[in-house]
C-alpha cells in the first residue's frame, strides 16, 4: 500500500540562483474563471464557459543568513527589467527521493519583506519573497 507523502521535505530550485533551504513555500495554486452565458431563447440555466486561467503568487520564507540572494533578485527588478526564472519545487519521499515536482514558469519577485525585529523575542529572523508567475506544470 502506498502512503501519502509528508509536506515537510522539499527542495526549491531557481535556475542560476543558489538560495539555500526554505522554511515555508505557500500559495501556489491555479484556477480557471467561469463565464456564465445565457441566450434569451434558451433554458433558464446559463452555459458555463471557461475563461481566463489564473495562478496565485507563491510565497517563499527563509531564515536570514549570510547570503542575500533573495533581496538581490528583488533589487534587480528595481534597477532594470525583472529577472524571470523557472522555479522547481520538489516534494521528497521518506528516502529523500523526488516524489512529485512542479515547475513554475517565468517567476519573478513582486514583493520582498524583511524580518520583524524584537529584542525580547527568541525567534529566527525570517525574510519573505513573493513571486508572480505565468503558469505551473506538474512534471512528476
PDB file of C-alpha atoms in Angstrom:
ATOM      1  CA  UNK A   1       0.000   0.000   0.000  1.00  0.00           C
ATOM      2  CA  UNK A   2       1.326   3.447  -0.924  1.00  0.00           C
ATOM      3  CA  UNK A   3       1.075   6.145   1.737  1.00  0.00           C
ATOM      4  CA  UNK A   4       0.793   9.888   1.053  1.00  0.00           C
ATOM      5  CA  UNK A   5       3.983  11.903   1.490  1.00  0.00           C
ATOM      6  CA  UNK A   6       4.598  14.419   4.264  1.00  0.00           C
ATOM      7  CA  UNK A   7       4.769  18.064   3.219  1.00  0.00           C
ATOM      8  CA  UNK A   8       7.847  18.875   5.306  1.00  0.00           C
ATOM      9  CA  UNK A   9      10.574  17.516   2.959  1.00  0.00           C
ATOM     10  CA  UNK A  10      11.037  19.508  -0.215  1.00  0.00           C
ATOM     11  CA  UNK A  11      13.529  21.415  -2.297  1.00  0.00           C
ATOM     12  CA  UNK A  12      13.227  24.713  -4.167  1.00  0.00           C
ATOM     13  CA  UNK A  13      15.498  25.330  -7.142  1.00  0.00           C
ATOM     14  CA  UNK A  14      15.790  28.503  -9.170  1.00  0.00           C
ATOM     15  CA  UNK A  15      17.768  28.379 -12.381  1.00  0.00           C
ATOM     16  CA  UNK A  16      21.091  30.077 -11.870  1.00  0.00           C
ATOM     17  CA  UNK A  17      20.461  31.189  -8.273  1.00  0.00           C
ATOM     18  CA  UNK A  18      21.694  29.493  -5.092  1.00  0.00           C
ATOM     19  CA  UNK A  19      19.209  30.312  -2.366  1.00  0.00           C
ATOM     20  CA  UNK A  20      19.511  27.512   0.206  1.00  0.00           C
ATOM     21  CA  UNK A  21      16.579  25.972   2.057  1.00  0.00           C
ATOM     22  CA  UNK A  22      13.182  27.469   2.786  1.00  0.00           C
ATOM     23  CA  UNK A  23      11.120  27.051   5.927  1.00  0.00           C
ATOM     24  CA  UNK A  24       7.881  27.506   4.015  1.00  0.00           C
ATOM     25  CA  UNK A  25       6.596  27.593   0.442  1.00  0.00           C
ATOM     26  CA  UNK A  26       2.944  28.529   0.079  1.00  0.00           C
ATOM     27  CA  UNK A  27       0.294  29.891  -2.226  1.00  0.00           C
ATOM     28  CA  UNK A  28       0.880  28.085  -5.438  1.00  0.00           C
ATOM     29  CA  UNK A  29      -2.476  27.375  -6.965  1.00  0.00           C
ATOM     30  CA  UNK A  30      -4.239  27.557 -10.318  1.00  0.00           C
ATOM     31  CA  UNK A  31      -7.821  28.339 -11.272  1.00  0.00           C
ATOM     32  CA  UNK A  32      -9.945  28.936 -14.341  1.00  0.00           C
ATOM     33  CA  UNK A  33     -12.556  31.676 -14.258  1.00  0.00           C
ATOM     34  CA  UNK A  34     -16.096  30.640 -15.120  1.00  0.00           C
ATOM     35  CA  UNK A  35     -18.052  32.736 -17.626  1.00  0.00           C
ATOM     36  CA  UNK A  36     -21.794  32.290 -17.433  1.00  0.00           C
ATOM     37  CA  UNK A  37     -23.669  32.915 -20.659  1.00  0.00           C
ATOM     38  CA  UNK A  38     -27.350  32.615 -21.452  1.00  0.00           C
ATOM     39  CA  UNK A  39     -29.130  33.387 -24.681  1.00  0.00           C
ATOM     40  CA  UNK A  40     -32.635  34.794 -24.358  1.00  0.00           C
ATOM     41  CA  UNK A  41     -34.400  31.903 -26.069  1.00  0.00           C
ATOM     42  CA  UNK A  42     -32.574  29.110 -24.194  1.00  0.00           C
ATOM     43  CA  UNK A  43     -33.426  27.330 -20.969  1.00  0.00           C
ATOM     44  CA  UNK A  44     -33.102  29.226 -17.718  1.00  0.00           C
ATOM     45  CA  UNK A  45     -29.798  27.615 -16.762  1.00  0.00           C
ATOM     46  CA  UNK A  46     -26.823  29.519 -18.216  1.00  0.00           C
ATOM     47  CA  UNK A  47     -23.981  27.789 -20.037  1.00  0.00           C
ATOM     48  CA  UNK A  48     -20.672  27.752 -18.209  1.00  0.00           C
ATOM     49  CA  UNK A  49     -17.673  28.572 -20.388  1.00  0.00           C
ATOM     50  CA  UNK A  50     -14.005  28.512 -19.309  1.00  0.00           C
ATOM     51  CA  UNK A  51     -12.464  31.965 -19.032  1.00  0.00           C
ATOM     52  CA  UNK A  52      -9.050  33.277 -18.008  1.00  0.00           C
ATOM     53  CA  UNK A  53      -6.563  30.984 -16.323  1.00  0.00           C
ATOM     54  CA  UNK A  54      -5.065  32.460 -13.160  1.00  0.00           C
ATOM     55  CA  UNK A  55      -2.139  31.486 -10.981  1.00  0.00           C
ATOM     56  CA  UNK A  56      -1.681  32.613  -7.380  1.00  0.00           C
ATOM     57  CA  UNK A  57       1.534  34.215  -6.192  1.00  0.00           C
ATOM     58  CA  UNK A  58       3.999  31.917  -4.443  1.00  0.00           C
ATOM     59  CA  UNK A  59       5.486  32.940  -1.100  1.00  0.00           C
ATOM     60  CA  UNK A  60       8.947  31.726  -0.058  1.00  0.00           C
ATOM     61  CA  UNK A  61      10.073  32.099   3.569  1.00  0.00           C
ATOM     62  CA  UNK A  62      13.676  31.669   4.608  1.00  0.00           C
ATOM     63  CA  UNK A  63      15.732  32.319   7.722  1.00  0.00           C
ATOM     64  CA  UNK A  64      18.091  35.238   7.200  1.00  0.00           C
ATOM     65  CA  UNK A  65      21.666  34.025   6.744  1.00  0.00           C
ATOM     66  CA  UNK A  66      24.834  35.485   5.273  1.00  0.00           C
ATOM     67  CA  UNK A  67      23.580  35.121   1.683  1.00  0.00           C
ATOM     68  CA  UNK A  68      21.343  37.910   0.420  1.00  0.00           C
ATOM     69  CA  UNK A  69      20.335  36.303  -2.891  1.00  0.00           C
ATOM     70  CA  UNK A  70      16.574  36.768  -2.301  1.00  0.00           C
ATOM     71  CA  UNK A  71      16.951  40.508  -1.795  1.00  0.00           C
ATOM     72  CA  UNK A  72      19.363  40.840  -4.714  1.00  0.00           C
ATOM     73  CA  UNK A  73      16.886  39.092  -7.030  1.00  0.00           C
ATOM     74  CA  UNK A  74      14.202  41.589  -5.991  1.00  0.00           C
ATOM     75  CA  UNK A  75      16.636  44.525  -6.202  1.00  0.00           C
ATOM     76  CA  UNK A  76      17.448  43.648  -9.822  1.00  0.00           C
ATOM     77  CA  UNK A  77      13.822  44.413 -10.730  1.00  0.00           C
ATOM     78  CA  UNK A  78      14.117  47.909  -9.244  1.00  0.00           C
ATOM     79  CA  UNK A  79      17.251  48.741 -11.193  1.00  0.00           C
ATOM     80  CA  UNK A  80      16.352  47.204 -14.573  1.00  0.00           C
ATOM     81  CA  UNK A  81      13.984  44.630 -16.073  1.00  0.00           C
ATOM     82  CA  UNK A  82      12.792  41.862 -13.753  1.00  0.00           C
ATOM     83  CA  UNK A  83      14.815  38.655 -13.898  1.00  0.00           C
ATOM     84  CA  UNK A  84      12.345  35.867 -14.771  1.00  0.00           C
ATOM     85  CA  UNK A  85      13.311  32.384 -13.622  1.00  0.00           C
ATOM     86  CA  UNK A  86      11.941  28.860 -13.766  1.00  0.00           C
ATOM     87  CA  UNK A  87      11.341  27.672 -10.211  1.00  0.00           C
ATOM     88  CA  UNK A  88      11.169  23.948  -9.471  1.00  0.00           C
ATOM     89  CA  UNK A  89       9.537  22.758  -6.251  1.00  0.00           C
ATOM     90  CA  UNK A  90      10.078  19.072  -5.499  1.00  0.00           C
ATOM     91  CA  UNK A  91       8.396  17.025  -2.786  1.00  0.00           C
ATOM     92  CA  UNK A  92      10.720  14.346  -1.370  1.00  0.00           C
ATOM     93  CA  UNK A  93       9.768  10.893  -0.114  1.00  0.00           C
ATOM     94  CA  UNK A  94      10.989   9.365   3.147  1.00  0.00           C
ATOM     95  CA  UNK A  95      14.251   8.323   1.443  1.00  0.00           C
ATOM     96  CA  UNK A  96      14.937  11.825   0.101  1.00  0.00           C
ATOM     97  CA  UNK A  97      13.992  10.859  -3.466  1.00  0.00           C
ATOM     98  CA  UNK A  98      11.685  13.042  -5.625  1.00  0.00           C
ATOM     99  CA  UNK A  99       8.048  12.016  -5.173  1.00  0.00           C
ATOM    100  CA  UNK A 100       6.356  14.892  -7.034  1.00  0.00           C
ATOM    101  CA  UNK A 101       7.634  18.016  -8.769  1.00  0.00           C
ATOM    102  CA  UNK A 102       6.190  21.266 -10.092  1.00  0.00           C
ATOM    103  CA  UNK A 103       7.783  23.809 -12.414  1.00  0.00           C
ATOM    104  CA  UNK A 104       6.746  27.434 -12.076  1.00  0.00           C
ATOM    105  CA  UNK A 105       7.203  29.313 -15.344  1.00  0.00           C
ATOM    106  CA  UNK A 106       8.611  32.854 -15.689  1.00  0.00           C
ATOM    107  CA  UNK A 107       8.617  33.600 -11.965  1.00  0.00           C
ATOM    108  CA  UNK A 108       9.836  36.971 -10.735  1.00  0.00           C
ATOM    109  CA  UNK A 109       9.867  38.727  -7.356  1.00  0.00           C
ATOM    110  CA  UNK A 110       6.966  41.037  -6.792  1.00  0.00           C
ATOM    111  CA  UNK A 111       7.398  41.667  -3.051  1.00  0.00           C
ATOM    112  CA  UNK A 112      10.203  41.318  -0.520  1.00  0.00           C
ATOM    113  CA  UNK A 113       9.604  41.533   3.227  1.00  0.00           C
ATOM    114  CA  UNK A 114      12.475  41.870   5.674  1.00  0.00           C
ATOM    115  CA  UNK A 115      12.096  40.265   9.120  1.00  0.00           C
ATOM    116  CA  UNK A 116      10.473  41.982  12.063  1.00  0.00           C
ATOM    117  CA  UNK A 117      12.848  42.728  14.924  1.00  0.00           C
ATOM    118  CA  UNK A 118      12.081  42.357  18.612  1.00  0.00           C
ATOM    119  CA  UNK A 119      14.701  42.440  21.383  1.00  0.00           C
ATOM    120  CA  UNK A 120      12.557  40.270  23.692  1.00  0.00           C
ATOM    121  CA  UNK A 121      11.938  37.512  21.136  1.00  0.00           C
ATOM    122  CA  UNK A 122      13.842  34.267  20.746  1.00  0.00           C
ATOM    123  CA  UNK A 123      12.699  33.559  17.185  1.00  0.00           C
ATOM    124  CA  UNK A 124      14.645  33.202  13.933  1.00  0.00           C
ATOM    125  CA  UNK A 125      14.678  36.259  11.653  1.00  0.00           C
ATOM    126  CA  UNK A 126      12.713  35.260   8.530  1.00  0.00           C
ATOM    127  CA  UNK A 127      12.636  37.077   5.192  1.00  0.00           C
ATOM    128  CA  UNK A 128       9.814  36.589   2.689  1.00  0.00           C
ATOM    129  CA  UNK A 129       9.806  36.783  -1.093  1.00  0.00           C
ATOM    130  CA  UNK A 130       6.570  36.738  -3.097  1.00  0.00           C
ATOM    131  CA  UNK A 131       6.771  35.519  -6.688  1.00  0.00           C
ATOM    132  CA  UNK A 132       4.416  36.296  -9.543  1.00  0.00           C
ATOM    133  CA  UNK A 133       4.472  33.804 -12.415  1.00  0.00           C
ATOM    134  CA  UNK A 134       2.828  32.865 -15.690  1.00  0.00           C
ATOM    135  CA  UNK A 135       1.954  29.233 -15.084  1.00  0.00           C
ATOM    136  CA  UNK A 136       2.913  25.973 -13.498  1.00  0.00           C
ATOM    137  CA  UNK A 137       3.098  22.365 -14.554  1.00  0.00           C
ATOM    138  CA  UNK A 138       3.414  19.175 -12.577  1.00  0.00           C
ATOM    139  CA  UNK A 139       6.406  17.377 -14.031  1.00  0.00           C
ATOM    140  CA  UNK A 140       6.314  14.247 -11.840  1.00  0.00           C
TER     141      UNK A 140
END
